[in-house]
mmCIF file of C-alpha atoms in Angstrom:
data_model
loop_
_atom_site.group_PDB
_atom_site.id
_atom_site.type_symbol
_atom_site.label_atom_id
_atom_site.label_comp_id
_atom_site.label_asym_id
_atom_site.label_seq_id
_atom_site.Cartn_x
_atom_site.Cartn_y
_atom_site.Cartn_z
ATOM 1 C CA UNK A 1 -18.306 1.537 3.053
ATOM 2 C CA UNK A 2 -21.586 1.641 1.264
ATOM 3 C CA UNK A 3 -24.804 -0.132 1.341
ATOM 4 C CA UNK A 4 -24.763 -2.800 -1.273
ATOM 5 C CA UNK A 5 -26.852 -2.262 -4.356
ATOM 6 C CA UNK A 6 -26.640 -4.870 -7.021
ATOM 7 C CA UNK A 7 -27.982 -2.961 -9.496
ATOM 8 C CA UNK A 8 -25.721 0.362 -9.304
ATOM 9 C CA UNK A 9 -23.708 -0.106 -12.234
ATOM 10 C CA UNK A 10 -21.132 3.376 -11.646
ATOM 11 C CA UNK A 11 -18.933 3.400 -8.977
ATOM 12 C CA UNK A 12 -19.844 5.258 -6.322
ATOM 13 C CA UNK A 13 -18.859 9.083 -5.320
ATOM 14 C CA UNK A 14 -18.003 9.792 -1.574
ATOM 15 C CA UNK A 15 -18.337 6.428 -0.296
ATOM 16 C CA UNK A 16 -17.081 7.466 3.426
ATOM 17 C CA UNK A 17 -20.664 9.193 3.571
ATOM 18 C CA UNK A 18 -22.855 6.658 4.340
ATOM 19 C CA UNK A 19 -25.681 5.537 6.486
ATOM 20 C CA UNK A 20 -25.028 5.377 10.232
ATOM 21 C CA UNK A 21 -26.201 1.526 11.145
ATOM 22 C CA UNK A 22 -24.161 0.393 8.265
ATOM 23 C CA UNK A 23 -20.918 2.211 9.875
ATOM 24 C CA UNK A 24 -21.392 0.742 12.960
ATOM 25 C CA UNK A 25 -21.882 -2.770 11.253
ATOM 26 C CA UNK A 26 -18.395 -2.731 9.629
ATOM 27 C CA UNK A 27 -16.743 -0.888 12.401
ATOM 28 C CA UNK A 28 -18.186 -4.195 14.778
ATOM 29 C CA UNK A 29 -16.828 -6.775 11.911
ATOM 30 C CA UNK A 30 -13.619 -5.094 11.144
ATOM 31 C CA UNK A 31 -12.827 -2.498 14.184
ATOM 32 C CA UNK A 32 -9.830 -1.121 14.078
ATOM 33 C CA UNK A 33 -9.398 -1.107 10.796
ATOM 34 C CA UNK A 34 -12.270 1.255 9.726
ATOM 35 C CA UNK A 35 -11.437 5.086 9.872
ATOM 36 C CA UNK A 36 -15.100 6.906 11.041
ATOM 37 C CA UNK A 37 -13.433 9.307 13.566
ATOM 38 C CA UNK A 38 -14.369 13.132 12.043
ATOM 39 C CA UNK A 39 -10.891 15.456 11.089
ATOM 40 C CA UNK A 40 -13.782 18.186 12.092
ATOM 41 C CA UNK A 41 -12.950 20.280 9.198
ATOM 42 C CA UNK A 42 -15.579 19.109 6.728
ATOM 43 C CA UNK A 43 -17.537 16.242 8.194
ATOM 44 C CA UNK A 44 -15.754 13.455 6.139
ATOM 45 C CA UNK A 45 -14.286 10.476 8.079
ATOM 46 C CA UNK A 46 -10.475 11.406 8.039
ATOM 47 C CA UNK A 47 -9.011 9.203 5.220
ATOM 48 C CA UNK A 48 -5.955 7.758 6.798
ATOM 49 C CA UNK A 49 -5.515 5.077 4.298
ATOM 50 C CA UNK A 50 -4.231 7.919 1.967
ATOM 51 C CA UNK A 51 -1.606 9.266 4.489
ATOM 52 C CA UNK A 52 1.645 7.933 5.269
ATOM 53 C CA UNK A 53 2.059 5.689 8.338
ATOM 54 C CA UNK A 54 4.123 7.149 11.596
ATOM 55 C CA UNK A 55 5.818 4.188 11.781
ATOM 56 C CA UNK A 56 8.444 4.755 9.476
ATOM 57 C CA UNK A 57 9.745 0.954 10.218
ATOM 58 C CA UNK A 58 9.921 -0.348 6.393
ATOM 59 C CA UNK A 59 9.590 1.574 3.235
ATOM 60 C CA UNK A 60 7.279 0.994 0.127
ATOM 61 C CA UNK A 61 9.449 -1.124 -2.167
ATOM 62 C CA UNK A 62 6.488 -2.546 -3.782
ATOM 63 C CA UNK A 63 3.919 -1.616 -6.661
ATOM 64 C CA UNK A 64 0.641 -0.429 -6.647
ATOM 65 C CA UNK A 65 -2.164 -2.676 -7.207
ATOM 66 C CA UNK A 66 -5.387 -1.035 -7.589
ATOM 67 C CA UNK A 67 -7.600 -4.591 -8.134
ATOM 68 C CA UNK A 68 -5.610 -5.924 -5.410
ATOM 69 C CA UNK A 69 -5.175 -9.215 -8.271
ATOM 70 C CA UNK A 70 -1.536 -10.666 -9.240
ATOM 71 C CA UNK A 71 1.917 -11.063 -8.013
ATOM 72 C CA UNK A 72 3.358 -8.412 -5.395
ATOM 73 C CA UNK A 73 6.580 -6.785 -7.025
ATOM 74 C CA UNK A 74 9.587 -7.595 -5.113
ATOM 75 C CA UNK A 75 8.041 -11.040 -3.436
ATOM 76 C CA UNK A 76 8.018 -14.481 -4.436
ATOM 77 C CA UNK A 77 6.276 -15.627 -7.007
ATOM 78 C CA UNK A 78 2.665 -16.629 -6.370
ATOM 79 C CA UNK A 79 1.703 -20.301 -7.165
ATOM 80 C CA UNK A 80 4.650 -21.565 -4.775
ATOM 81 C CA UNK A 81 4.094 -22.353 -1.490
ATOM 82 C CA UNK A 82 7.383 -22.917 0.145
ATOM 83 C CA UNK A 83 8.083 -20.265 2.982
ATOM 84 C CA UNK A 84 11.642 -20.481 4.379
ATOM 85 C CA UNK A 85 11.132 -18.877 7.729
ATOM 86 C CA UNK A 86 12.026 -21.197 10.862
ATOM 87 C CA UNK A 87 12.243 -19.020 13.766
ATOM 88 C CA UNK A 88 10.315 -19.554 16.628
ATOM 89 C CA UNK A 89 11.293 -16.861 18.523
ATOM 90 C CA UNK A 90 8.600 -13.881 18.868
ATOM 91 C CA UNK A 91 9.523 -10.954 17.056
ATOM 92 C CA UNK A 92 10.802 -7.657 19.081
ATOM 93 C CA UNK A 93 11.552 -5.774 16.077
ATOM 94 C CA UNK A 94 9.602 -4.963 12.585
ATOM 95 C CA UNK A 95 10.158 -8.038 9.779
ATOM 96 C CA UNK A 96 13.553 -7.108 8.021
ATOM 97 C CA UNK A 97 12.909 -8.697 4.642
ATOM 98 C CA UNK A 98 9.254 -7.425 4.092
ATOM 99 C CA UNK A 99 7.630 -5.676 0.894
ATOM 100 C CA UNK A 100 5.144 -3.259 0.959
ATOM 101 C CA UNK A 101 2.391 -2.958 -2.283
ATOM 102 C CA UNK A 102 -0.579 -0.872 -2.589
ATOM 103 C CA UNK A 103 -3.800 -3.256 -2.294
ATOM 104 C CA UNK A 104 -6.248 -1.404 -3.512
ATOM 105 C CA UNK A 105 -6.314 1.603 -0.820
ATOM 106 C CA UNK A 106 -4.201 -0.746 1.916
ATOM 107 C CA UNK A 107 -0.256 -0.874 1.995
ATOM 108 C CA UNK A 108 0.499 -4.812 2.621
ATOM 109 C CA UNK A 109 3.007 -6.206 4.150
ATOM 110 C CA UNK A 110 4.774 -9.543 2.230
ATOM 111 C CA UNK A 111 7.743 -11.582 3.134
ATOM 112 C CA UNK A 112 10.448 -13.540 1.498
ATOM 113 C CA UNK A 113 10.816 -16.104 4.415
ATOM 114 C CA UNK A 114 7.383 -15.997 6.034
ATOM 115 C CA UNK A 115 4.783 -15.311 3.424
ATOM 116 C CA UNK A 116 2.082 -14.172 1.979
ATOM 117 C CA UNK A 117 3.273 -17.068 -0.393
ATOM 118 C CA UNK A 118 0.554 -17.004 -2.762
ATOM 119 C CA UNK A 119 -1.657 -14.239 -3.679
ATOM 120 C CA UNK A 120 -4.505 -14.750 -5.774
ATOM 121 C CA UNK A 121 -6.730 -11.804 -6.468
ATOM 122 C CA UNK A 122 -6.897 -10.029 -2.660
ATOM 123 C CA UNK A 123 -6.484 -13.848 -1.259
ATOM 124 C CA UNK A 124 -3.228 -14.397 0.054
ATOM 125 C CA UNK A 125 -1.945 -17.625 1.929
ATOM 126 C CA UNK A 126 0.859 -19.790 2.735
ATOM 127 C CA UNK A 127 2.164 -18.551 5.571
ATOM 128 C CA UNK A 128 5.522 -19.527 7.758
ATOM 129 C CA UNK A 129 4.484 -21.563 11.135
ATOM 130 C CA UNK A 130 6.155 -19.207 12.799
ATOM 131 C CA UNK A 131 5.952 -16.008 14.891
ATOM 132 C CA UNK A 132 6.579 -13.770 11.586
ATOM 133 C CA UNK A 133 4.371 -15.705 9.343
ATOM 134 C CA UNK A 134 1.056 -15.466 12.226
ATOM 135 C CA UNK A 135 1.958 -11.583 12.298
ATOM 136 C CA UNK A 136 1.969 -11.675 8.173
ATOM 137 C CA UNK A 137 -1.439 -12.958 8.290
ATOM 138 C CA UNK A 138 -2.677 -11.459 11.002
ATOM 139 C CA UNK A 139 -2.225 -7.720 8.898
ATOM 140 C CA UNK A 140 -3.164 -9.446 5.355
ATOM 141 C CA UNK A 141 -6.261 -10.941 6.163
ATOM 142 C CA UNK A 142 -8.358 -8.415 7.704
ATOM 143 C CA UNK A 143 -7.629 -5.577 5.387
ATOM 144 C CA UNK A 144 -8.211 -8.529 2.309
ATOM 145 C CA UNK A 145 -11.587 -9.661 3.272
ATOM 146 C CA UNK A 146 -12.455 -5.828 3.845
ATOM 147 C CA UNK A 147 -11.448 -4.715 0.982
ATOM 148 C CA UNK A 148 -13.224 -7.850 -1.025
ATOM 149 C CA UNK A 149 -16.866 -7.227 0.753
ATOM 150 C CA UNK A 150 -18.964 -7.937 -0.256
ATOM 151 C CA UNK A 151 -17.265 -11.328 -2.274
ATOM 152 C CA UNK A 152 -16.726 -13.835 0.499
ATOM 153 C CA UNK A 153 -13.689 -15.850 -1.503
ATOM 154 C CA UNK A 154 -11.092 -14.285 1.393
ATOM 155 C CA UNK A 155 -13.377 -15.010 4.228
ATOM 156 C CA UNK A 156 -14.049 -18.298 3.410
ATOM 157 C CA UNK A 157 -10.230 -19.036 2.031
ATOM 158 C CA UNK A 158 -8.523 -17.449 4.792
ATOM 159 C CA UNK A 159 -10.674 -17.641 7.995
ATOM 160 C CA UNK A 160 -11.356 -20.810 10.335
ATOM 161 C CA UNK A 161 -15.134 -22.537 9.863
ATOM 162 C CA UNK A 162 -17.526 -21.928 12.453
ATOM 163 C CA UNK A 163 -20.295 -20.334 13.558
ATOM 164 C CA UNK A 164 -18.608 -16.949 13.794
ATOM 165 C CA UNK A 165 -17.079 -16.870 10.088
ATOM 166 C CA UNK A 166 -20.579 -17.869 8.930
ATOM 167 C CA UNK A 167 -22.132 -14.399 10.991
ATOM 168 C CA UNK A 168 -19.527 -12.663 9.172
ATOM 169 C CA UNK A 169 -20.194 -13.701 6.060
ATOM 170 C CA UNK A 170 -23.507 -12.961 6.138
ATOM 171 C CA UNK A 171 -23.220 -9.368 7.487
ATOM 172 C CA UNK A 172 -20.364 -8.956 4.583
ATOM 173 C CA UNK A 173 -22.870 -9.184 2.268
ATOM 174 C CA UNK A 174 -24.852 -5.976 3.140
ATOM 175 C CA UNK A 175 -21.503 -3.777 2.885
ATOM 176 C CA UNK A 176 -18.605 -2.507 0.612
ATOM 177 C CA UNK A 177 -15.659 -0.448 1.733
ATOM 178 C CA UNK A 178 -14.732 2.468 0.038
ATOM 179 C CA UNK A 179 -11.250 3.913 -0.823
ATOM 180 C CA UNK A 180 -10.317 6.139 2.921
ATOM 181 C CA UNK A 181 -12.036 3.800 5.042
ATOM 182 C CA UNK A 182 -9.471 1.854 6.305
ATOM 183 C CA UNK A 183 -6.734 3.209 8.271
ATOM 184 C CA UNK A 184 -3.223 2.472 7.665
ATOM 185 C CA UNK A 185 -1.348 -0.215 9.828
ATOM 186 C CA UNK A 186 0.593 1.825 12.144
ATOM 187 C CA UNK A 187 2.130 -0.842 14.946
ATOM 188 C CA UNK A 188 2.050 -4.348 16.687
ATOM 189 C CA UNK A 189 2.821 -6.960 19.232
ATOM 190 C CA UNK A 190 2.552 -10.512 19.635
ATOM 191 C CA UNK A 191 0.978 -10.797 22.804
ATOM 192 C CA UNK A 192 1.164 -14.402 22.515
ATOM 193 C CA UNK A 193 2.286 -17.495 20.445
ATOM 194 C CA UNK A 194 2.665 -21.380 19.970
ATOM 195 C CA UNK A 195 2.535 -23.379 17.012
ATOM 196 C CA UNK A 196 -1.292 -23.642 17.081
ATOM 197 C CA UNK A 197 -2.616 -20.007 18.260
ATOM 198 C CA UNK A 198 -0.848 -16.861 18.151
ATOM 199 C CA UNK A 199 -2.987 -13.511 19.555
ATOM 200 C CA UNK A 200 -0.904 -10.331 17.862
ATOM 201 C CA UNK A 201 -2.203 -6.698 18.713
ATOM 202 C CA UNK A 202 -1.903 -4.377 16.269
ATOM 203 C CA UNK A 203 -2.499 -0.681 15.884
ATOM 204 C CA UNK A 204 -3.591 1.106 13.133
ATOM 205 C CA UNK A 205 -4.523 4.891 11.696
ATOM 206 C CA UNK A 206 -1.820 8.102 12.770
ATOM 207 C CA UNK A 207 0.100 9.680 15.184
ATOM 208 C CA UNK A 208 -0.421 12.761 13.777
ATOM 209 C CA UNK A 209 -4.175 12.468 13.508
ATOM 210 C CA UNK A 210 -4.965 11.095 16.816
ATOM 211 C CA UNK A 211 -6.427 8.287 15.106
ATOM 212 C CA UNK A 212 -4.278 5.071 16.478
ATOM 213 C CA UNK A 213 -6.148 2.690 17.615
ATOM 214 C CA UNK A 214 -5.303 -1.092 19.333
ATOM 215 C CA UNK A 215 -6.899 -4.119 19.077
ATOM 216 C CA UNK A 216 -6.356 -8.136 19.008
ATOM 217 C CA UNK A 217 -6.598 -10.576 16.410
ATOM 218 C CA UNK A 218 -6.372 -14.707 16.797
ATOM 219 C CA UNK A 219 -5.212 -16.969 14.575
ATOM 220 C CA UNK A 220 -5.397 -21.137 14.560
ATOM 221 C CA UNK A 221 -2.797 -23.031 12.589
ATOM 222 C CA UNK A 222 -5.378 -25.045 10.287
ATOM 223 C CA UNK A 223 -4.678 -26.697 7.253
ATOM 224 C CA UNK A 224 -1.293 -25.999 6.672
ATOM 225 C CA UNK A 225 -1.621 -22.507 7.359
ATOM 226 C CA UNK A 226 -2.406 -19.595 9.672
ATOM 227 C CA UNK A 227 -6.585 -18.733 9.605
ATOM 228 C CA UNK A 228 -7.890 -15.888 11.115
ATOM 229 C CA UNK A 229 -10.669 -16.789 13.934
ATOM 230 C CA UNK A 230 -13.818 -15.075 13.630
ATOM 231 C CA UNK A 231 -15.386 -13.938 17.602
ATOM 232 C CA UNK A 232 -18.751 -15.319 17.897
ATOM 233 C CA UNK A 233 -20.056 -11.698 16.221
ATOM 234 C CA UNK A 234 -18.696 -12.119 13.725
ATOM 235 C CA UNK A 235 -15.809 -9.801 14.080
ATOM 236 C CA UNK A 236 -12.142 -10.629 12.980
ATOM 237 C CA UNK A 237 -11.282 -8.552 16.389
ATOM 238 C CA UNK A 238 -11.744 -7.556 19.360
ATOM 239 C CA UNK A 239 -13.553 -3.942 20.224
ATOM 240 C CA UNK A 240 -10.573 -1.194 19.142
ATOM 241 C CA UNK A 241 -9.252 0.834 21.776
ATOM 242 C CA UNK A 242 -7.964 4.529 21.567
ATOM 243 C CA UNK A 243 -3.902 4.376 21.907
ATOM 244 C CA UNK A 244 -2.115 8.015 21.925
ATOM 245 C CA UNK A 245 0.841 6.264 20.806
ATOM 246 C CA UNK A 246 2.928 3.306 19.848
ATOM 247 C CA UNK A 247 5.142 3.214 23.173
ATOM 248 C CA UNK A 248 5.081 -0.438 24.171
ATOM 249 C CA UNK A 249 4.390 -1.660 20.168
ATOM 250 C CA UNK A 250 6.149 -2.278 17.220
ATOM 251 C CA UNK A 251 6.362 0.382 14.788
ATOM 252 C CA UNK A 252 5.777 -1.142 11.322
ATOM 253 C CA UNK A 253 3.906 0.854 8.605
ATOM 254 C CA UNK A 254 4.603 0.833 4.459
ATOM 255 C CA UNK A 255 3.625 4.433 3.908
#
């Protein structure tokens, strides 16, 4: 995460080294999924986006994609919006039929049956109205609108109007995230679902680290699709909370 500077025209260096109110602005708006915790061996944050998850739940069948742009390999086909998924029933096990692609620094999670559907740049919609397809969308969207700061295309594609995405929006414009920032997606649970809210937990960073951490995400079924709801600070979720590890979750991790 850096300030953002208009005018720098290289990429920056060690982006993970940054100034302390602007870590604690992203780490409010995106929470669990921001890595800040020291490894204590050189002051960096610890980078767990470039480990593997401790999950082990699905492997990495899909292919890098450093701009985060184009069609996932091994999913459907984007431009189609037709998931197939019809079950209602909340999942107690990891997605069977998912793909796993490199977005950028972020390994995303994309289903045959319940969607991501269409991915357009690091937008990505169409979701099942079902159980799976909430869960789909509750990983994708966070790490996509992080990833895109400061552009506000994902926020304002994939989260529900109101007075919280507009707070977010505005704060996304005063950061970027670099590469290490954002912790792998380690775990989750639906905590609760029906065909116009679902609340999923999820847990993110490593096992081995000591870096898992647990918090909740809501999602509206608007449009024809499941939209993340912003909290009234903007945030996508709630404060994270320190798990030691994923007894009582879902292991599901694409690294």
């Amino acid at each position: 995460m850096a300030r953002r500077n208009d005018s720098d025209e290289e990429p920056r260096g060690n982006g993970f080294m940054i100034i302390s109110a602007v870590i604690v602005l992203v780490v409010v708006l995106l929470g669990v999924f921001v890595v800040v915790t020291s490894d204590g061996s050189d002051g960096k944050s610890d980078g767990v986006a470039s480990h593997a998850s401790d999950s082990g739940a699905a492997s990495s069948s899909g292919s890098a994609d450093g701009n985060g742009g184009g069609t996932q390999s091994g999913a459907p086909a984007a431009g189609g919006c037709n998931p197939t998924d019809t079950d209602q029933k909340v999942p107690t096990t990891a997605p069977g039929d998912v793909t796993w692609s490199l977005v950028k620094t972020a390994a995303l999670p994309r289903s045959k049956a319940a969607g991501p559907m269409v991915v357009n740049g690091l937008t990505a919609s169409c979701y099942a109205h079902t159980p799976r397809g909430a869960l789909l969308a509750a990983i994708n969207t966070p790490y996509r609108v992080a990833m895109a700061a400061p552009d506000k295309a994902p926020v304002r594609k994939l989260v529900l109007p109101g007075a919280g995405r507009d707070k977010l929006e505005a704060q996304l414009s005063q950061v970027d995230v670099q590469a290490g920032e954002l912790a792998q997606v380690a775990g989750f649970r639906v905590v609760s679902y029906t065909t116009q809210t679902a609340v999923v937990t999820l847990v993110n960073g490593s096992s081995s680290s000591h870096t898992l951490k647990a918090s909740d995400i809501t999602l509206q079924w608007s449009d024809s699709d499941w939209k993340v709801v912003a909290r009234d600070d903007g945030s996508l979720t709630t404060p994270a909370t320190p798990v030691s590890d994923l007894v009582g979750y879902i292991e599901f991790g694409g690294l």
